mmCIF file of C-alpha atoms in Angstrom:
data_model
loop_
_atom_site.group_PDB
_atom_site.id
_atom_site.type_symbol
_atom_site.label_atom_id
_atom_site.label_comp_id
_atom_site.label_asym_id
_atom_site.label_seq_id
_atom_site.Cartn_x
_atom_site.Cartn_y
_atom_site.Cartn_z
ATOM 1 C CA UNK A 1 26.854 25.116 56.901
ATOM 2 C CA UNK A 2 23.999 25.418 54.508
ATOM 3 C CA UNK A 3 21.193 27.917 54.728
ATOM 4 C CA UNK A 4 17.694 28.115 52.740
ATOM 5 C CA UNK A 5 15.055 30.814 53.264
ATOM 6 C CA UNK A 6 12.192 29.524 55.655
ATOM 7 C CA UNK A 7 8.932 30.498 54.422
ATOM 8 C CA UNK A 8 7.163 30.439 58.148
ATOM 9 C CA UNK A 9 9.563 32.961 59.812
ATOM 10 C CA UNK A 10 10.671 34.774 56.670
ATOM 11 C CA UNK A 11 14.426 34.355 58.068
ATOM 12 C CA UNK A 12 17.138 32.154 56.796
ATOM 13 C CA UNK A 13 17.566 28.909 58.611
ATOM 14 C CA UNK A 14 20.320 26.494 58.707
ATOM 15 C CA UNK A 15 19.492 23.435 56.293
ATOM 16 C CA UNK A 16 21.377 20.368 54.682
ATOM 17 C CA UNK A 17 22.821 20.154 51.309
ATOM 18 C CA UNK A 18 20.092 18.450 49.823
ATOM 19 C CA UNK A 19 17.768 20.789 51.269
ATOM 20 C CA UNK A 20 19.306 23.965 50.472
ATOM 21 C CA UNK A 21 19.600 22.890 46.935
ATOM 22 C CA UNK A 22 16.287 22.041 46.282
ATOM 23 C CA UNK A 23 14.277 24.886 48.060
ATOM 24 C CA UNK A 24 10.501 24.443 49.313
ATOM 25 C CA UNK A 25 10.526 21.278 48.886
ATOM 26 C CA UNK A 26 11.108 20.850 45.114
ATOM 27 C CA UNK A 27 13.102 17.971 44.152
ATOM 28 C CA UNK A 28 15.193 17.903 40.653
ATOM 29 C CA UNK A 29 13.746 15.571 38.193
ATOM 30 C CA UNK A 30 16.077 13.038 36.742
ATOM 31 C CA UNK A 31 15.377 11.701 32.770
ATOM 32 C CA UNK A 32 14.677 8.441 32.773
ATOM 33 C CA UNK A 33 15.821 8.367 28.520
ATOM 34 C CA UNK A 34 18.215 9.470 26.916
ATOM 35 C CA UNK A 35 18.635 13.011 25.235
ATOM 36 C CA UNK A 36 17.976 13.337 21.809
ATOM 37 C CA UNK A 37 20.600 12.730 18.955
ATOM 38 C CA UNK A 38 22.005 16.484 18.261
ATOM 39 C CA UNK A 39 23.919 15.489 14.695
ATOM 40 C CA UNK A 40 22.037 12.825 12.926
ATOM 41 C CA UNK A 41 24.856 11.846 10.487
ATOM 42 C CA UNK A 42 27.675 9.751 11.745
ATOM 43 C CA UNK A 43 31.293 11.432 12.028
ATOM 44 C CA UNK A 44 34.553 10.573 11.485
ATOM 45 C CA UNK A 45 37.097 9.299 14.023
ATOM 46 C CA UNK A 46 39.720 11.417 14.892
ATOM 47 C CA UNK A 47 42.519 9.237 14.550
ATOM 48 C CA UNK A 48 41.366 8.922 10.515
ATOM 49 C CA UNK A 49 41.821 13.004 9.847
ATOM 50 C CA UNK A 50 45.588 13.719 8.307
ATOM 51 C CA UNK A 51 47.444 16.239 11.098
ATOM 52 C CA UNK A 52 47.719 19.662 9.815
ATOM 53 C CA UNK A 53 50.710 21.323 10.519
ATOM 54 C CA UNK A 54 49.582 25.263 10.911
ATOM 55 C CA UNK A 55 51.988 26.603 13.156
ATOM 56 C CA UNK A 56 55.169 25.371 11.402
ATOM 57 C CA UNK A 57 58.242 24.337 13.450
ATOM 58 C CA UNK A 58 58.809 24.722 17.166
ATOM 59 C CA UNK A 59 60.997 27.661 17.312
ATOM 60 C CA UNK A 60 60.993 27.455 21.061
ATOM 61 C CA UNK A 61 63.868 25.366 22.209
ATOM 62 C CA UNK A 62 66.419 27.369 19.910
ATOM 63 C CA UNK A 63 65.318 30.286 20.908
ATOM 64 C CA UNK A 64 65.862 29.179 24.191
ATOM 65 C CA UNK A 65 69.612 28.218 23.702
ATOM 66 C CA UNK A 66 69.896 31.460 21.414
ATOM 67 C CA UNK A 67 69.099 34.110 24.415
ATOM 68 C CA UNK A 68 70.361 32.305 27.528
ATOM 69 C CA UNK A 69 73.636 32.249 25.853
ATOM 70 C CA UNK A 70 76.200 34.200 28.024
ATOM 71 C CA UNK A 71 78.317 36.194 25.817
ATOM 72 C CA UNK A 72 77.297 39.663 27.628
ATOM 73 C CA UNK A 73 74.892 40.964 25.884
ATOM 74 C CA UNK A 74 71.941 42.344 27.719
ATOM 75 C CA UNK A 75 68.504 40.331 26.796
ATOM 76 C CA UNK A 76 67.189 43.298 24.924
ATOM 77 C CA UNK A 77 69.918 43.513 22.420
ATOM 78 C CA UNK A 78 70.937 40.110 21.616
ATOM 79 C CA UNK A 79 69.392 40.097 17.959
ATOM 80 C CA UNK A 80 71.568 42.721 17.047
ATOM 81 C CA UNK A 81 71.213 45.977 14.842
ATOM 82 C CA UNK A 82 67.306 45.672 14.578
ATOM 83 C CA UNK A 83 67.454 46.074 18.875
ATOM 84 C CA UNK A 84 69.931 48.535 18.979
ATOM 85 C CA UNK A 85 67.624 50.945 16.653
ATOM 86 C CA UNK A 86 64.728 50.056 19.055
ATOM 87 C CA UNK A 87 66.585 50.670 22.009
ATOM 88 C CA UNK A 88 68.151 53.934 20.769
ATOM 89 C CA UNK A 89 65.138 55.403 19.428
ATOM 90 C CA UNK A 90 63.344 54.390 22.739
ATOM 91 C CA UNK A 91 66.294 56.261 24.936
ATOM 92 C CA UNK A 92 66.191 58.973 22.551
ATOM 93 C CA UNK A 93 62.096 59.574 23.010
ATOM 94 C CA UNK A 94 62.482 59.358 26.825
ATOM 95 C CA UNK A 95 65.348 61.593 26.763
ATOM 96 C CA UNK A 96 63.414 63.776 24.710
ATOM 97 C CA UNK A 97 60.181 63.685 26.415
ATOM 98 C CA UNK A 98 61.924 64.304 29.750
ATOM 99 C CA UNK A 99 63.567 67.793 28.259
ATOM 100 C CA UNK A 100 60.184 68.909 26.864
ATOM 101 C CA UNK A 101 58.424 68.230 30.199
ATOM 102 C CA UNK A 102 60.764 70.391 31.681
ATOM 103 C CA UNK A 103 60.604 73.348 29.720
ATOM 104 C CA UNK A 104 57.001 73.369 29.392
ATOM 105 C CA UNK A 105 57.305 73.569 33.461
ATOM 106 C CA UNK A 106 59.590 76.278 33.451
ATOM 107 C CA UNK A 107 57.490 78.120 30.574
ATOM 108 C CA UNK A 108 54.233 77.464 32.866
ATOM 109 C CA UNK A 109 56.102 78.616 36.514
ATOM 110 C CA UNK A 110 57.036 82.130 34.860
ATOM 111 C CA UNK A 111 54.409 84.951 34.878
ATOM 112 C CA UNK A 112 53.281 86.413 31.318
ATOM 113 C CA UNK A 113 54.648 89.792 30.453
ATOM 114 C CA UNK A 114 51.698 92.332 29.674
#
């Protein structure tokens, strides 16, 4: 259901489509010509530009083969050394972290000396 704002009792009423898009009565003009020429000289085709090649090769479908390759290794460490120092340093951070989170706890749930 469409609705447009009656003018008379200052309430919305229920309406068509064509007259709840064009409100009081106002109907959309349609150009009879055609819109002015944006670029006045001509352009090439397409098809006539050379293909540049900017991304290189599709790495995609080895990459595919490379990580759904079950030799058990976890996802996360199938390229090797350079993941196992990423995954180590990460562990060690968290591990880290964790222990100085909980002695600044214990340091902050014991009352100062005076």
């Amino acid at each position: 259901m469409y609705y447009k704002f009656s003018g008379f009792t200052q309430k919305l009423a229920g309406a068509w489509a064509s007259e709840a898009y064009s409100p009081q009565g106002l109907k959309p003009m349609v150009s009879a010509e055609a819109p002015p020429i944006v670029f006045a000289t001509p352009t090439k085709l397409t098809s006539s530009l050379t293909p540049y090649d900017y991304a290189g090769k599709n790495k995609v479908p080895e990459l595919q083969k490379f990580f759904q390759k079950s030799d058990g290794v976890p996802i996360h460490l199938k390229r090797g050394l350079p993941d196992q120092m990423l995954y180590r340093t990460t562990m060690a951070l968290t591990l880290g972290g964790t222990i100085y989170c909980l002695v600044a706890l214990y340091m902050a749930s014991q009352p100062r000396n005076k």
